[in-house]
Coordinates of C-alpha atoms in Angstrom, one line a residue:
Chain A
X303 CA 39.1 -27.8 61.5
X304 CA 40.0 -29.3 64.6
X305 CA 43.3 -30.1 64.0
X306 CA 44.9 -28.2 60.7
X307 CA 48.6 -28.7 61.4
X308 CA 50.2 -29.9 58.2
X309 CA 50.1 -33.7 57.8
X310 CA 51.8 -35.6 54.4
X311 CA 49.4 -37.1 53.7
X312 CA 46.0 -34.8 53.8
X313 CA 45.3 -32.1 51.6
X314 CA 43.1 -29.4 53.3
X315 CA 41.1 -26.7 51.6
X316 CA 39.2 -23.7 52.5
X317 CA 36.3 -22.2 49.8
X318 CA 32.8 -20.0 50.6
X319 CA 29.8 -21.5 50.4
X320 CA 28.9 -20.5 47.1
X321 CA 27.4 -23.3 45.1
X322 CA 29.3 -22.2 42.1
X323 CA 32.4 -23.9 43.8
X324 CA 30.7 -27.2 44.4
X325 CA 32.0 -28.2 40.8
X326 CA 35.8 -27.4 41.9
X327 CA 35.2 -29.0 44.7
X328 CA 33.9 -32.3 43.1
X329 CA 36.8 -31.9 40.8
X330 CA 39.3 -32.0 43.4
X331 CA 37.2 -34.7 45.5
X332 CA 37.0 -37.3 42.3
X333 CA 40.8 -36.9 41.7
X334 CA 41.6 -37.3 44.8
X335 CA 39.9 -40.6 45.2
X336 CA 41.6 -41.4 42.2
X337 CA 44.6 -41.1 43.6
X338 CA 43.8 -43.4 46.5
X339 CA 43.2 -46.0 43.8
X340 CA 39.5 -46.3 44.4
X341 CA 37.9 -47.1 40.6
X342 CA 36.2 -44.5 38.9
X343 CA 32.7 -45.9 40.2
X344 CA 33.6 -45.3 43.6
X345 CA 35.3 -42.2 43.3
X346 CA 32.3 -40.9 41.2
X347 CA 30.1 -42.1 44.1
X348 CA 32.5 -40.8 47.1
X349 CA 32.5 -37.5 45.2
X350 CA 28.8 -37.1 45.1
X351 CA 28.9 -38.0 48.5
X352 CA 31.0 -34.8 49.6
X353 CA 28.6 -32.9 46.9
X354 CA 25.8 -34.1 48.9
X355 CA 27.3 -33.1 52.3
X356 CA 28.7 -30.0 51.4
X357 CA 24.9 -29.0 49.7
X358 CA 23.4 -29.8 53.4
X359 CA 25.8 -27.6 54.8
X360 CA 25.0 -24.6 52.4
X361 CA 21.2 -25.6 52.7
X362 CA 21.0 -26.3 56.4
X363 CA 24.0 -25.0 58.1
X364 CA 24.3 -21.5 56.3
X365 CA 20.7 -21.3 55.6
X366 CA 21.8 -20.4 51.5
X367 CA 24.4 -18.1 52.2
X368 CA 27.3 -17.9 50.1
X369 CA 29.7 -16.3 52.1
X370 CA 30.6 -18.4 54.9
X371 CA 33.4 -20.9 55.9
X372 CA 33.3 -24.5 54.6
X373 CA 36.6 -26.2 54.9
X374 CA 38.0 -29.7 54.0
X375 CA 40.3 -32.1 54.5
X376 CA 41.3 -35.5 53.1
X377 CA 43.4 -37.9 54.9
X378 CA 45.0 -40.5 53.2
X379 CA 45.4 -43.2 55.6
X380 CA 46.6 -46.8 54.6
X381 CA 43.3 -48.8 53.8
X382 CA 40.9 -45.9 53.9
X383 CA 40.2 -42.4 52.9
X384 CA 38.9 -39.6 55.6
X385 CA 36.9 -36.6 54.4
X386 CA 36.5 -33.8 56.8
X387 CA 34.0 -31.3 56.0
X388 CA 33.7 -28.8 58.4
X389 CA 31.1 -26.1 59.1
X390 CA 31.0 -22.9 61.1
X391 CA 27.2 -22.6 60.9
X392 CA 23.9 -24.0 62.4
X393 CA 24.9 -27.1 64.6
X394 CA 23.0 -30.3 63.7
X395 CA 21.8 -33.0 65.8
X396 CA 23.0 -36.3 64.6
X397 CA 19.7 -37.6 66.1
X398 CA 17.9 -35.9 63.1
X399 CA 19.2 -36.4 60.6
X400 CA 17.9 -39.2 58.5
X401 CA 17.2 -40.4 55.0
X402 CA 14.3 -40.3 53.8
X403 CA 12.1 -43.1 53.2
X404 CA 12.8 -44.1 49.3
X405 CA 8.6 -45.5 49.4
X406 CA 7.9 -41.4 50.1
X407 CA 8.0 -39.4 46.7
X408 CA 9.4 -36.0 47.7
X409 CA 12.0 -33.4 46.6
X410 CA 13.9 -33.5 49.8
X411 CA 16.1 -36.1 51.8
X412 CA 17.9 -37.9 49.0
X413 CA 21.2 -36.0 49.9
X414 CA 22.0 -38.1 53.5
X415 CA 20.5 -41.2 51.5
X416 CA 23.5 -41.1 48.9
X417 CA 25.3 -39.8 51.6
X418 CA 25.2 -43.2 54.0
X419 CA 24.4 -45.6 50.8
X420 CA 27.7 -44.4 49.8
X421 CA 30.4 -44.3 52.5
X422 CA 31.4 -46.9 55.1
X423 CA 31.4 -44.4 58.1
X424 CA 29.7 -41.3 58.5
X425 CA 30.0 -39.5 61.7
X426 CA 29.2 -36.0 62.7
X427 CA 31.4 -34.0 65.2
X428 CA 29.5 -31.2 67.3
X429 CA 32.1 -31.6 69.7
X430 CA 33.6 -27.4 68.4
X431 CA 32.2 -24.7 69.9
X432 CA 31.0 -23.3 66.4
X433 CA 29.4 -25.8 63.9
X434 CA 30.0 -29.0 62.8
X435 CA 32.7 -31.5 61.4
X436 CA 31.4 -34.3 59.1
X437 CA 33.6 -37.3 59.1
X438 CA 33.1 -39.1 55.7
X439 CA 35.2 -42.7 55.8
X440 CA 35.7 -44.9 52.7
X441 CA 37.5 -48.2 52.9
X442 CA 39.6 -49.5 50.2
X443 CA 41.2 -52.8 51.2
X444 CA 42.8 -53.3 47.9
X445 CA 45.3 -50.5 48.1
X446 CA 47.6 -49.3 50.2
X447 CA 46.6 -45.9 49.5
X448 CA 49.1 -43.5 50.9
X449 CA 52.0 -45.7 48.7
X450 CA 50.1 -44.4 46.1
X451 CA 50.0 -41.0 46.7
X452 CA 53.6 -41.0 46.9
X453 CA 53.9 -42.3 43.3
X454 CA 52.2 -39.3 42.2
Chain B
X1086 CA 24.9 -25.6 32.6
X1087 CA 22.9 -24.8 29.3
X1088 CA 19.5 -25.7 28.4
X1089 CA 18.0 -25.8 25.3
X1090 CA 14.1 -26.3 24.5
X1091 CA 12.2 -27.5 21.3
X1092 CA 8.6 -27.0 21.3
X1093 CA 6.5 -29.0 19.1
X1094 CA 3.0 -28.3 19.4
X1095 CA 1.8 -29.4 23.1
X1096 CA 5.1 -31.1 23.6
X1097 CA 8.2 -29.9 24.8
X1098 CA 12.0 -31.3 25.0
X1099 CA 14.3 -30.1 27.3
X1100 CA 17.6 -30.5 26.6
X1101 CA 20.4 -30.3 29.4
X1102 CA 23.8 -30.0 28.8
X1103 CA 26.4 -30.4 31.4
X1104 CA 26.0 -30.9 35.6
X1105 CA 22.8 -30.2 37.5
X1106 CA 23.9 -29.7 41.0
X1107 CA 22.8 -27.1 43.8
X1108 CA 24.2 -24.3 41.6
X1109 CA 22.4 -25.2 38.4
X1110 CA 19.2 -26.4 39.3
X1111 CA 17.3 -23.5 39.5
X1112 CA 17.9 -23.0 35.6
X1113 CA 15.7 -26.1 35.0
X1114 CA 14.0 -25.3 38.1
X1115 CA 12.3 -21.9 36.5
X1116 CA 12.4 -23.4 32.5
X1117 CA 10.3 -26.5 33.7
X1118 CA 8.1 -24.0 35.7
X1119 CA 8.0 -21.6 32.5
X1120 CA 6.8 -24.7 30.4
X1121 CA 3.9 -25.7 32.3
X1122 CA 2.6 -22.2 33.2
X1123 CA 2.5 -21.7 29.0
X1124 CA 0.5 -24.6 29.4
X1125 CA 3.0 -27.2 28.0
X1126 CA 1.8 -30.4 30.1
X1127 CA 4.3 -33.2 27.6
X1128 CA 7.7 -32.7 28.9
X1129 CA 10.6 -34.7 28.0
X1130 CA 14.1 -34.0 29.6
X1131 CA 17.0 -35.4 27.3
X1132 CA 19.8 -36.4 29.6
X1133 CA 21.7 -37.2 26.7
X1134 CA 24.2 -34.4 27.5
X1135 CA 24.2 -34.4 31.3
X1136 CA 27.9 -35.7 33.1
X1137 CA 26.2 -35.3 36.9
X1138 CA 23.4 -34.8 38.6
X1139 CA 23.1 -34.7 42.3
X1140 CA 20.0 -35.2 45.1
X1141 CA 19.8 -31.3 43.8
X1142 CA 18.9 -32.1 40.3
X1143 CA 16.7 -35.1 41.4
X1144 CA 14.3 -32.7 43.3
X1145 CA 14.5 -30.3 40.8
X1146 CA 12.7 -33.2 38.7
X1147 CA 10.1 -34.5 41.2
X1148 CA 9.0 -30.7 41.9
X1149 CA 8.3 -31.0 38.1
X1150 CA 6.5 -34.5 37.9
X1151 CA 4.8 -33.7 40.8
X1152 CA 3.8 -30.2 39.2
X1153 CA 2.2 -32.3 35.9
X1154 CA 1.2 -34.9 37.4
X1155 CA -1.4 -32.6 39.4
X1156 CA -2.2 -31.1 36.1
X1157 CA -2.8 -34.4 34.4
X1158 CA 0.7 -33.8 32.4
X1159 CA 3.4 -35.8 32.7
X1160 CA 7.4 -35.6 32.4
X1161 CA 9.4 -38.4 30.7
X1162 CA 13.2 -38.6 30.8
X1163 CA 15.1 -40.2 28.2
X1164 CA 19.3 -40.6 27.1
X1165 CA 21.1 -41.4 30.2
X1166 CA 24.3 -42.1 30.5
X1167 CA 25.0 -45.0 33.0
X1168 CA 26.1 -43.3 35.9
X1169 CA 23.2 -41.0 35.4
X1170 CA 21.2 -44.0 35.2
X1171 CA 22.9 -45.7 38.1
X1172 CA 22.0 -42.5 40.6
X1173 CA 18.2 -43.0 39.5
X1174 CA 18.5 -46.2 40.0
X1175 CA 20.0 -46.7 43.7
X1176 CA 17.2 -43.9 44.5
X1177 CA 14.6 -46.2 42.8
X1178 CA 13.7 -42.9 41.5
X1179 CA 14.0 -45.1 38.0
X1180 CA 10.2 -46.9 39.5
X1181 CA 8.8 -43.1 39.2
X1182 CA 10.1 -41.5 36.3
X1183 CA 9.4 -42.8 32.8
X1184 CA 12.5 -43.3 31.4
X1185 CA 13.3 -44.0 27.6
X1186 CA 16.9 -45.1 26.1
X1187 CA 16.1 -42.2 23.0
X1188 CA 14.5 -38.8 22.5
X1189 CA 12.7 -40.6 19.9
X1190 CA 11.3 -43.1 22.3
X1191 CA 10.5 -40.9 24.6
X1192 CA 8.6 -39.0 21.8
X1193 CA 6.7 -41.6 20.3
X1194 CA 5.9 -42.7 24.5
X1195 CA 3.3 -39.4 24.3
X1196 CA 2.3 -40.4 21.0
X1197 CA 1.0 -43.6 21.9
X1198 CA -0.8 -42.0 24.7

């Protein structure tokens, strides 16, 4: 990540990219969300989107290898939550990568559909040397989210 | 993930049970696959058990209807929860896939055929 000093309110993990931990990771995602006092629909659909980004990475990034970096971090900020997911693989270009047309019946694309039909902002870093930061941005204007997270 | 299939004559169910993400999708992956090549070509996948499935799962299941359809089979899907229901739905994957509330339904669907 670019920047991993501690912060109060962001919660960083580190995990290989093994599909196996793509449960754990929704776990941690949904509760998360939770915690910023999005409802259950919008957690459900924030954590698919980090499912869906983190699959691309293991997919496209790491071309299916399980061993490599994957690392995130959630930042609680006051009206939104910010979900880093950074990659040490394959970098993209932002230029390509686009959903698919939902007219088109095909196995492939529905990931960066879900991805952008789901979050407010979605912007990809390729400013690391190595790989790629996704930025993944959910508003919540009925909550003061970090308040919240200190009444857990 | 665990699947569970009932054969009955040229029909088969598939039953999922659990979350069919990048990890488990090659299960139904190869027991879709296994179906048709024993020349089952009547598929119904009960969702009745599934908690998540992800754009993962959702190719997983147009490899398949795309499979049958090409063989003059076809794949129904039937017992969604809502959020299940809601995913196929925003995908308008929901305008592809038939989709039945029961088993039964989706049973007496290739019946009426």
């Amino acid at each position: 990540m670019e920047n991993t000093r501690f912060d109060p309110n962001a919660i960083t993990i580190s995990f290989a990219s093994n599909p196996r931990y793509l449960k754990l990771v929704r776990s941690i995602t949904l509760q998360a969300a939770l915690c910023a006092n999005f409802c259950e629909k919008l957690s459900k659909d924030i954590t698919l989107a980090v499912d869906e980004a983190i699959t691309n990475i293991i997919k496209h990034s790491y071309n299916g290898s399980i061993d490599k970096e994957i690392m995130i971090r959630i930042i609680f900020c006051a009206d939104k939550i910010e979900i880093h997911i950074r990659d040490f693989g394959r970098k993209v270009d932002p230029e390509t990568i686009k959903p698919r047309s939902l007219d088109e019946i095909k196995p492939g694309g529905l990931g960066v559909f879900f991805i952008k039909k789901i979050m407010d902002d979605v912007y990809y870093d390729i400013s690391p040397d190595e790989g790629t930061i996704l930025k993944l941005i959910k508003y919540n204007r009925n909550a003061n989210i970090t308040d919240n997270i200190g009444a857990l | 993930m665990q699947i569970h299939v009932y054969k009955d004559n040229e029909l088969a169910v598939i039953e999922i049970e659990g979350e069919v993400d990048l990890y488990n999708s090659p299960k139904l992956r190869q027991q879709l696959g296994a179906q048709i090549n024993h020349g089952i070509l009547k598929i119904i996948i009960d969702f009745a058990k599934v908690k998540y499935i992800d754009s993962s799962g959702l190719a997983t299941l147009i490899e398949g209807y795309q499979k049958l359809n090409k063989l003059k089979g076809e794949l129904k899907l039937c017992s969604m929860n809502k959020s299940i229901m809601d995913i196929f739905e925003v995908s308008r994957l929901n305008d592809v896939f038939a989709i039945y509330k029961s088993r039964k339904e989706a049973v007496d669907g290739f019946k009426k055929q």
